[in-house]
Amino acid sequence: MAMPKKTKNTKKTSPALQERSSRKTIIDVAKCAGVHWSTVSRGLNPEKRHLISPEMIERVEACAKKLGYRANAMASALRTQRSRTVGVIVSNLGDPVHPPIVRAIEDRFAEIGYVTIVGNTDNHPLRQAALIDRFIQQGVEGLIVATFERNDPGIAACVEANIPVVAVFRDPESEFIPSVRVDDAKAMELAVHHLAECGHRQIAHVGGPQNVSTGYHRYRGFRRACKVLAQDGVAPTAVFGEAFTVEEGEFACERLLTENPNITAIVAGNDMLAVGCLRHLRNKGISCPGNISLVGMNDMLFMDAIAPALTTISTPTAELGTQASHILIAMIKGTPVQNDRIVLKPVLLARDSVATIKLPTKARSSGFPDAAKGEVRIQRRQS
Amino acid sequence: MAMPKKTKNTKKTSPALQERSSRKTIIDVAKCAGVHWSTVSRGLNPEKRHLISPEMIERVEACAKKLGYRANAMASALRTQRSRTVGVIVSNLGDPVHPPIVRAIEDRFAEIGYVTIVGNTDNHPLRQAALIDRFIQQGVEGLIVATFERNDPGIAACVEANIPVVAVFRDPESEFIPSVRVDDAKAMELAVHHLAECGHRQIAHVGGPQNVSTGYHRYRGFRRACKVLAQDGVAPTAVFGEAFTVEEGEFACERLLTENPNITAIVAGNDMLAVGCLRHLRNKGISCPGNISLVGMNDMLFMDAIAPALTTISTPTAELGTQASHILIAMIKGTPVQNDRIVLKPVLLARDSVATIKLPTKARSSGFPDAAKGEVRIQRRQS
DNA sequence: CATTCCCGTGCACACGTTTGTCAAGAAACT
DNA sequence: AGTTTCTTGACAAACGTGTGCACGGGAATG
C-alpha cells in the first residue's frame, strides 16, 4: 500500500492553486509601487515603456526586483497569442547527426528569448503526427521538423493549423514549406568521383531508406555519378538498409558482399551505415582500406578517430540548424523570406578509409572533373 | 530596403490576434453541439467526464473532431496552473553524454503527455541562471538539471520558486534536492584496479574540472584506489583540464608527459579527455596501448570503434534520465519519493587500449580485490 | 486668461479554459 | 401528494496579462 503520507492534508480543492501562491503577480508589484497594474505592465514591457515616465519606470522596476517578480509567460501568451516557444522534431536525439542541429536552433531562438521544445519520432509517422498535434496544442509559434518524408502528410496538418514550419535536413519537397538541406546528390557525386580518381571501378552503394529525401537523393546522386563515369568502366551496385543505423549497415554490407564479391569500394548512405560496414568487414577479416575502400557521409563526431579514420562527406549540421532558424524567425515575424529553399554545399574529407588502386595507364584516361575548389579537403592522419 | 510586401495589409492592430483566428475554441464546439461550453469542457476532460451523460459526450466529441478542435494549452495552463511542461538543462547538447539522457527524459514525460524544453549553458553560471529563470517564467512544472556545480547557488533560486528540481549526472550534493548519478569514485577505482591487475604501477589521472561533482569524485576515487594499492608500488599523478573536451585532454596529456615521462597508464576523467590523450599520443608517435595504456569513462557512442577500441567505464546515461524522470514525476504529483539519492553502478568495459605488463613475480603479490561480479566486462576486438 | 494639445495614468474588457455552485427536472421514498 | 435524493446542464468567476480608450492635469499658444 503505497499511501501518500504528507499530501493527505492538502485539501481536495485544487491543490496546485494554493501551492504556487507564492508566485508574485503584476498586481503585487502594483500594490508595492502604489500604482495601477496596467502601469506596471507598461513599465515592464520594453515596447510600451515610452508611454511611462522614467521615474515611474524606475519605481516599478525596483518593486519588481524587490518582490522577485517573474512575468507569467502563460498568461502573457494567452493574451498576446504568442508563446515565445518553438518546437523541434527529430527522429532520434541519440543519432549523432541531430544534436548539433538542435543545439544551433536552441541557440538562435534563445537569442530572441524563445524556448525550444523537442520531440523524438523514431521515424514512426504516428508519433510524428501526435507530436505535431501536441506541439500545436502547446501553442508553439513555429516548427522545425527533421523527420518529414517526401510528400509527408504531416505537412498538411501544419499548414492547416496556420503555423509556420520549416523542414531541415530531410526535404519533403513540398511547395508549401521552406526547407534547408545539404546537397545530398552532390555529396555522393563527390564520393564517387573521389573513388574513381583513386582508381576504383567496381563501386557499390549501401543506401538508406528511399522514402526520405536523404536516402533517395543520395542514391540518385550515386547513380548519376556512376553513369557519368560509365565510359571509364564504373559500374554501380546498390543495397539498402531499412534505417540509418549501424546494424542495418552491417546487414546490408553482408548482403552486398555475398552478391558482389568483386567490388573494391563502398559509398555508404551515411556514417552510421559506414560504421556498420566497417564492423562487418572487420568481422569477416576484410581489410579496409586494404581490400575495400569506404566513404561515409555527415562526418559525425569521432569519425576521424575510428579505425580507419573515415573518409566522409561533411554536412554542416550546425549551419543547417542556424539557417532553418533564420527562416522560421522571419516567418514568425511576418517578414518575407528571400530564399526558402536553401541547399548547402557538402565537402569531401579525404582520410584513411580509401585506398588508391594502380590501373593500367590506358584506363587512367578520361575526364574526371577536377574537384572544384573547396569541395575536397585532405585530412590524412600524420602518424 | 527590405520592405515587407504582404504583411502591410494586415492592420496595425494586433496582427497575431486575427491571424490565429482560424483556431477553434471550446465555444465553437459548444455552438456546434448546441450546449453550454462548460459541458463541452467536462465532456472532453477524462476526469470530469463522469458528470456528463454518455450520449452527450459522444455528441461533443463528434463536434470536436469535426471542427478539428485542439485545446489551448496556454489557457488551460493558466487556469489550472499546470503547464504539462518540464525543463532540461545541460551544458552542451553537442557533448555525446547528454543526448541519451535528454532522450530518456523526453520519452518518460511524453508518456504522461508532457513536453520537454531544453537549454544549454556551456557551463556558464550566468547562462544557467538565466535559463532557470526563463524556464520558471515559462511555467515548467519541474526541472532536471545536469549542470549543477557542487553547492550551486542556482539551487536556491529553484527551491525559492517552489519548483521541483532534480539533479542528474552531476550531483550538487545539496540537501534540498534529489539527485541521480553514477558512482564516479567507484568507476575510477575499477579503472585503477584493472590497470594494476594488468601490471601497471605508474598510473596518472587526466582529470576534469574540480568544481563539479563528476570531476571531483573521479579524482578522489582515483586517489583512494591508488592509496589502497600503494603497498604494491602504485604511485598516483594527476593533471587537470579546464573542461571535459578533447582539446583540454590533449593539452593536459602533453603537460602530464613532459612532467612525468615514466608513467605507463592514464585514467582519463571521461572519454572526451581520453580521446584528447589519444590524439596527443598519436601526434607524438607514442603507441597506445604499446607504450601507454588508457582508460576512459562514460562509454560514449563509437568508443568501441576508435583506434584503439577504448577501454572505458560505462555510464548508464539513459537510465540516469529515466530515474531522474521518475523522481521528478513523483515530486510533481506530490507523491513522496522513496529514494531521492540514486547512485548507479558503473561497469568497466575491457577493450584494447590497456596493455598487460610483465612484472617480476614478487611484485605480483598482494591483494587486488577480485572484480565483483558484473563490474568488469570483456569486449576485446576479435580481429 | 481661455483654449488647445499632449503626456501620463487608470479603467475595463478580452484571451480560452476549468470548476464550484446552483437550478431544474426525474426518480424514489414516506 | 409531498419531500428528499440524484442527475444533468447552465452560470459565472477566476487564472495573469495586454491594450484601446477615456480622463485629468499641465504646458503651450493665442
Tab-separated table of N, CA and C in Angstrom, chain A residues 284-373:
chain	number	residue	atom	x	y	z
A	284	LYS	N	34.606	-10.121	-40.855
A	284	LYS	CA	34.953	-11.060	-41.917
A	284	LYS	C	36.458	-11.061	-42.203
A	285	GLY	N	37.177	-10.236	-41.485
A	285	GLY	CA	38.613	-10.183	-41.718
A	285	GLY	C	38.997	-9.514	-43.028
A	286	ILE	N	38.101	-8.700	-43.531
A	286	ILE	CA	38.397	-7.973	-44.761
A	286	ILE	C	38.997	-6.627	-44.390
A	287	SER	N	40.126	-6.299	-44.953
A	287	SER	CA	40.795	-5.073	-44.576
A	287	SER	C	40.186	-3.858	-45.260
A	288	CYS	N	40.043	-2.798	-44.476
A	288	CYS	CA	39.632	-1.510	-45.036
A	288	CYS	C	40.701	-0.507	-44.645
A	289	PRO	N	41.347	0.142	-45.557
A	289	PRO	CA	41.025	0.188	-46.982
A	289	PRO	C	41.763	-0.849	-47.830
A	290	GLY	N	42.532	-1.733	-47.181
A	290	GLY	CA	43.335	-2.670	-47.952
A	290	GLY	C	42.564	-3.399	-49.037
A	291	ASN	N	41.481	-4.058	-48.646
A	291	ASN	CA	40.701	-4.803	-49.638
A	291	ASN	C	39.529	-3.990	-50.181
A	292	ILE	N	38.892	-3.275	-49.319
A	292	ILE	CA	37.720	-2.497	-49.735
A	292	ILE	C	37.810	-1.088	-49.156
A	293	SER	N	37.599	-0.115	-50.016
A	293	SER	CA	37.586	1.275	-49.571
A	293	SER	C	36.171	1.681	-49.172
A	294	LEU	N	36.084	2.722	-48.340
A	294	LEU	CA	34.778	3.088	-47.791
A	294	LEU	C	34.674	4.610	-47.656
A	295	VAL	N	33.529	5.128	-48.051
A	295	VAL	CA	33.248	6.550	-47.863
A	295	VAL	C	31.925	6.686	-47.123
A	296	GLY	N	31.909	7.515	-46.122
A	296	GLY	CA	30.682	7.747	-45.362
A	296	GLY	C	30.065	9.084	-45.705
A	297	MET	N	29.125	9.506	-44.874
A	297	MET	CA	28.573	10.851	-45.081
A	297	MET	C	28.046	11.431	-43.780
A	298	ASN	N	28.329	12.700	-43.581
A	298	ASN	CA	27.890	13.572	-42.487
A	298	ASN	C	29.041	14.017	-41.594
A	299	ASP	N	30.102	13.203	-41.574
A	299	ASP	CA	31.206	13.498	-40.662
A	299	ASP	C	30.717	13.697	-39.247
A	300	MET	N	30.058	12.679	-38.744
A	300	MET	CA	29.652	12.699	-37.348
A	300	MET	C	30.883	12.788	-36.457
A	301	LEU	N	30.630	13.161	-35.198
A	301	LEU	CA	31.708	13.271	-34.227
A	301	LEU	C	32.496	11.958	-34.148
A	302	PHE	N	33.801	12.066	-34.091
A	302	PHE	CA	34.727	10.942	-33.898
A	302	PHE	C	34.949	10.108	-35.147
A	303	MET	N	34.384	10.529	-36.279
A	303	MET	CA	34.640	9.760	-37.490
A	303	MET	C	36.103	9.875	-37.912
A	304	ASP	N	36.800	10.873	-37.343
A	304	ASP	CA	38.231	10.987	-37.623
A	304	ASP	C	39.059	10.168	-36.651
A	305	ALA	N	38.395	9.589	-35.654
A	305	ALA	CA	39.145	8.855	-34.633
A	305	ALA	C	38.946	7.351	-34.749
A	306	ILE	N	37.973	6.925	-35.539
A	306	ILE	CA	37.738	5.488	-35.641
A	306	ILE	C	38.813	4.863	-36.524
A	307	ALA	N	38.829	3.545	-36.563
A	307	ALA	CA	39.849	2.845	-37.337
A	307	ALA	C	39.207	2.140	-38.524
A	308	PRO	N	39.584	2.463	-39.743
A	308	PRO	CA	40.455	3.567	-40.123
A	308	PRO	C	39.705	4.898	-40.095
A	309	ALA	N	40.444	5.998	-39.952
A	309	ALA	CA	39.819	7.314	-39.992
A	309	ALA	C	38.957	7.392	-41.248
A	310	LEU	N	37.683	7.711	-41.068
A	310	LEU	CA	36.734	7.552	-42.162
A	310	LEU	C	36.765	8.722	-43.146
A	311	THR	N	37.007	8.404	-44.393
A	311	THR	CA	36.796	9.390	-45.444
A	311	THR	C	35.292	9.576	-45.585
A	312	THR	N	34.855	10.807	-45.513
A	312	THR	CA	33.407	11.033	-45.473
A	312	THR	C	33.078	12.405	-46.047
A	313	ILE	N	31.796	12.630	-46.240
A	313	ILE	CA	31.353	13.921	-46.750
A	313	ILE	C	30.801	14.719	-45.599
A	314	SER	N	31.352	15.881	-45.397
A	314	SER	CA	30.949	16.691	-44.261
A	314	SER	C	29.614	17.377	-44.507
A	315	THR	N	28.732	17.276	-43.537
A	315	THR	CA	27.464	18.002	-43.583
A	315	THR	C	27.516	19.096	-42.527
A	316	PRO	N	27.293	20.337	-42.904
A	316	PRO	CA	27.352	21.425	-41.919
A	316	PRO	C	26.088	21.448	-41.063
A	317	THR	N	26.052	20.528	-40.088
A	317	THR	CA	24.815	20.357	-39.326
A	317	THR	C	24.413	21.615	-38.560
A	318	ALA	N	25.385	22.222	-37.896
A	318	ALA	CA	25.050	23.419	-37.129
A	318	ALA	C	24.500	24.497	-38.065
A	319	GLU	N	25.114	24.605	-39.235
A	319	GLU	CA	24.649	25.612	-40.187
A	319	GLU	C	23.224	25.305	-40.655
A	320	LEU	N	22.914	24.041	-40.799
A	320	LEU	CA	21.537	23.671	-41.144
A	320	LEU	C	20.569	24.236	-40.117
A	321	GLY	N	20.893	24.013	-38.846
A	321	GLY	CA	20.017	24.495	-37.788
A	321	GLY	C	19.910	26.010	-37.782
A	322	THR	N	21.033	26.652	-37.977
A	322	THR	CA	21.034	28.116	-37.965
A	322	THR	C	20.191	28.674	-39.111
A	323	GLN	N	20.408	28.162	-40.305
A	323	GLN	CA	19.654	28.656	-41.459
A	323	GLN	C	18.158	28.411	-41.284
A	324	ALA	N	17.830	27.228	-40.813
A	324	ALA	CA	16.412	26.918	-40.599
A	324	ALA	C	15.810	27.886	-39.578
A	325	SER	N	16.584	28.183	-38.547
A	325	SER	CA	16.107	29.118	-37.537
A	325	SER	C	15.868	30.496	-38.136
A	326	HIS	N	16.800	30.944	-38.950
A	326	HIS	CA	16.642	32.258	-39.571
A	326	HIS	C	15.348	32.334	-40.359
A	327	ILE	N	15.102	31.316	-41.131
A	327	ILE	CA	13.880	31.315	-41.936
A	327	ILE	C	12.649	31.320	-41.043
A	328	LEU	N	12.677	30.458	-40.035
A	328	LEU	CA	11.492	30.360	-39.183
A	328	LEU	C	11.249	31.665	-38.437
A	329	ILE	N	12.330	32.278	-37.975
A	329	ILE	CA	12.184	33.552	-37.263
A	329	ILE	C	11.556	34.596	-38.184
A	330	ALA	N	12.009	34.617	-39.428
A	330	ALA	CA	11.423	35.561	-40.384
A	330	ALA	C	9.941	35.275	-40.574
A	331	MET	N	9.606	34.006	-40.701
A	331	MET	CA	8.193	33.658	-40.893
A	331	MET	C	7.358	34.080	-39.699
A	332	ILE	N	7.890	33.869	-38.512
A	332	ILE	CA	7.149	34.228	-37.309
A	332	ILE	C	6.929	35.733	-37.249
A	333	LYS	N	7.974	36.473	-37.619
A	333	LYS	CA	7.852	37.931	-37.593
A	333	LYS	C	6.984	38.446	-38.716
A	334	GLY	N	6.729	37.617	-39.704
A	334	GLY	CA	5.938	38.074	-40.834
A	334	GLY	C	6.787	38.699	-41.925
A	335	THR	N	8.094	38.718	-41.705
A	335	THR	CA	8.987	39.211	-42.749
A	335	THR	C	9.000	38.209	-43.900
A	336	PRO	N	8.960	38.698	-45.122
A	336	PRO	CA	9.037	37.758	-46.241
A	336	PRO	C	10.416	37.127	-46.281
A	337	VAL	N	10.483	35.832	-46.524
A	337	VAL	CA	11.787	35.177	-46.598
A	337	VAL	C	12.246	35.208	-48.043
A	338	GLN	N	13.494	35.593	-48.213
A	338	GLN	CA	14.009	35.790	-49.565
A	338	GLN	C	14.277	34.471	-50.269
A	339	ASN	N	14.880	33.548	-49.524
A	339	ASN	CA	15.244	32.269	-50.127
A	339	ASN	C	14.739	31.154	-49.224
A	340	ASP	N	13.708	30.480	-49.650
A	340	ASP	CA	13.115	29.490	-48.766
A	340	ASP	C	13.428	28.063	-49.215
A	341	ARG	N	14.481	27.934	-50.011
A	341	ARG	CA	14.894	26.583	-50.416
A	341	ARG	C	16.406	26.555	-50.414
A	342	ILE	N	16.958	26.401	-49.213
A	342	ILE	CA	18.399	26.520	-49.056
A	342	ILE	C	19.061	25.155	-49.190
A	343	VAL	N	20.092	25.110	-50.021
A	343	VAL	CA	20.837	23.866	-50.228
A	343	VAL	C	22.309	24.144	-49.953
A	344	LEU	N	22.826	23.565	-48.901
A	344	LEU	CA	24.217	23.818	-48.532
A	344	LEU	C	25.150	22.849	-49.258
A	345	LYS	N	26.371	23.290	-49.406
A	345	LYS	CA	27.355	22.508	-50.168
A	345	LYS	C	28.096	21.541	-49.264
A	346	PRO	N	28.169	20.301	-49.658
A	346	PRO	CA	28.947	19.311	-48.899
A	346	PRO	C	30.422	19.389	-49.273
A	347	VAL	N	31.274	18.909	-48.390
A	347	VAL	CA	32.715	18.884	-48.644
A	347	VAL	C	33.243	17.489	-48.345
A	348	LEU	N	34.054	16.977	-49.264
A	348	LEU	CA	34.617	15.653	-49.019
A	348	LEU	C	35.874	15.758	-48.161
A	349	LEU	N	35.914	14.967	-47.112
A	349	LEU	CA	37.069	14.933	-46.228
A	349	LEU	C	37.849	13.649	-46.497
A	350	ALA	N	38.971	13.789	-47.175
A	350	ALA	CA	39.753	12.603	-47.532
A	350	ALA	C	40.595	12.166	-46.356
A	351	ARG	N	40.283	11.008	-45.797
A	351	ARG	CA	41.071	10.493	-44.674
A	351	ARG	C	41.658	9.131	-45.047
A	352	ASP	N	41.479	8.143	-44.208
A	352	ASP	CA	42.271	6.917	-44.414
A	352	ASP	C	41.490	5.705	-44.897
A	353	SER	N	40.197	5.840	-45.154
A	353	SER	CA	39.435	4.636	-45.465
A	353	SER	C	39.314	4.388	-46.968
A	354	VAL	N	40.051	5.150	-47.757
A	354	VAL	CA	40.050	4.940	-49.205
A	354	VAL	C	41.484	4.690	-49.678
A	355	ALA	N	41.660	3.595	-50.387
A	355	ALA	CA	42.980	3.259	-50.899
A	355	ALA	C	43.058	3.609	-52.384
A	356	THR	N	44.283	3.854	-52.852
A	356	THR	CA	44.485	4.118	-54.272
A	356	THR	C	44.864	2.824	-54.975
A	357	ILE	N	44.176	2.566	-56.089
A	357	ILE	CA	44.417	1.345	-56.852
A	357	ILE	C	45.219	1.691	-58.092
A	358	LYS	N	46.249	0.886	-58.369
A	358	LYS	CA	47.028	1.126	-59.587
A	358	LYS	C	46.264	0.581	-60.781
A	359	LEU	N	46.166	1.389	-61.826
A	359	LEU	CA	45.435	0.974	-63.029
A	359	LEU	C	46.390	0.965	-64.217
A	360	PRO	N	46.105	0.105	-65.212
A	360	PRO	CA	46.836	0.223	-66.476
A	360	PRO	C	46.677	1.643	-66.992
A	361	THR	N	47.743	2.218	-67.509
A	361	THR	CA	47.732	3.640	-67.861
A	361	THR	C	46.622	4.010	-68.823
A	362	LYS	N	46.279	3.114	-69.742
A	362	LYS	CA	45.237	3.450	-70.717
A	362	LYS	C	43.900	3.727	-70.018
A	363	ALA	N	43.677	3.056	-68.883
A	363	ALA	CA	42.401	3.248	-68.206
A	363	ALA	C	42.350	4.551	-67.431
A	364	ARG	N	43.500	5.140	-67.166
A	364	ARG	CA	43.503	6.344	-66.355
A	364	ARG	C	43.150	7.589	-67.149
A	365	SER	N	42.646	7.378	-68.337
A	365	SER	CA	42.497	8.462	-69.286
A	365	SER	C	41.557	9.591	-68.876
A	366	SER	N	40.339	9.336	-69.053
A	366	SER	CA	39.374	10.369	-69.435
A	366	SER	C	39.026	11.381	-68.355
A	367	GLY	N	37.909	12.022	-68.593
A	367	GLY	CA	37.608	13.263	-67.910
A	367	GLY	C	37.008	13.161	-66.525
A	368	PHE	N	37.782	12.848	-65.520
A	368	PHE	CA	37.278	13.097	-64.180
A	368	PHE	C	37.389	14.577	-63.922
A	369	PRO	N	36.289	15.210	-63.711
A	369	PRO	CA	36.366	16.655	-63.474
A	369	PRO	C	37.201	16.911	-62.233
A	370	ASP	N	38.130	17.860	-62.349
A	370	ASP	CA	38.893	18.224	-61.164
A	370	ASP	C	37.936	18.683	-60.075
A	371	ALA	N	38.223	18.262	-58.891
A	371	ALA	CA	37.362	18.673	-57.791
A	371	ALA	C	37.353	20.196	-57.706
A	372	ALA	N	36.158	20.751	-57.632
A	372	ALA	CA	36.049	22.208	-57.548
A	372	ALA	C	36.684	22.680	-56.255
A	373	LYS	N	37.076	23.906	-56.256
A	373	LYS	CA	37.753	24.483	-55.097
A	373	LYS	C	36.905	24.315	-53.843
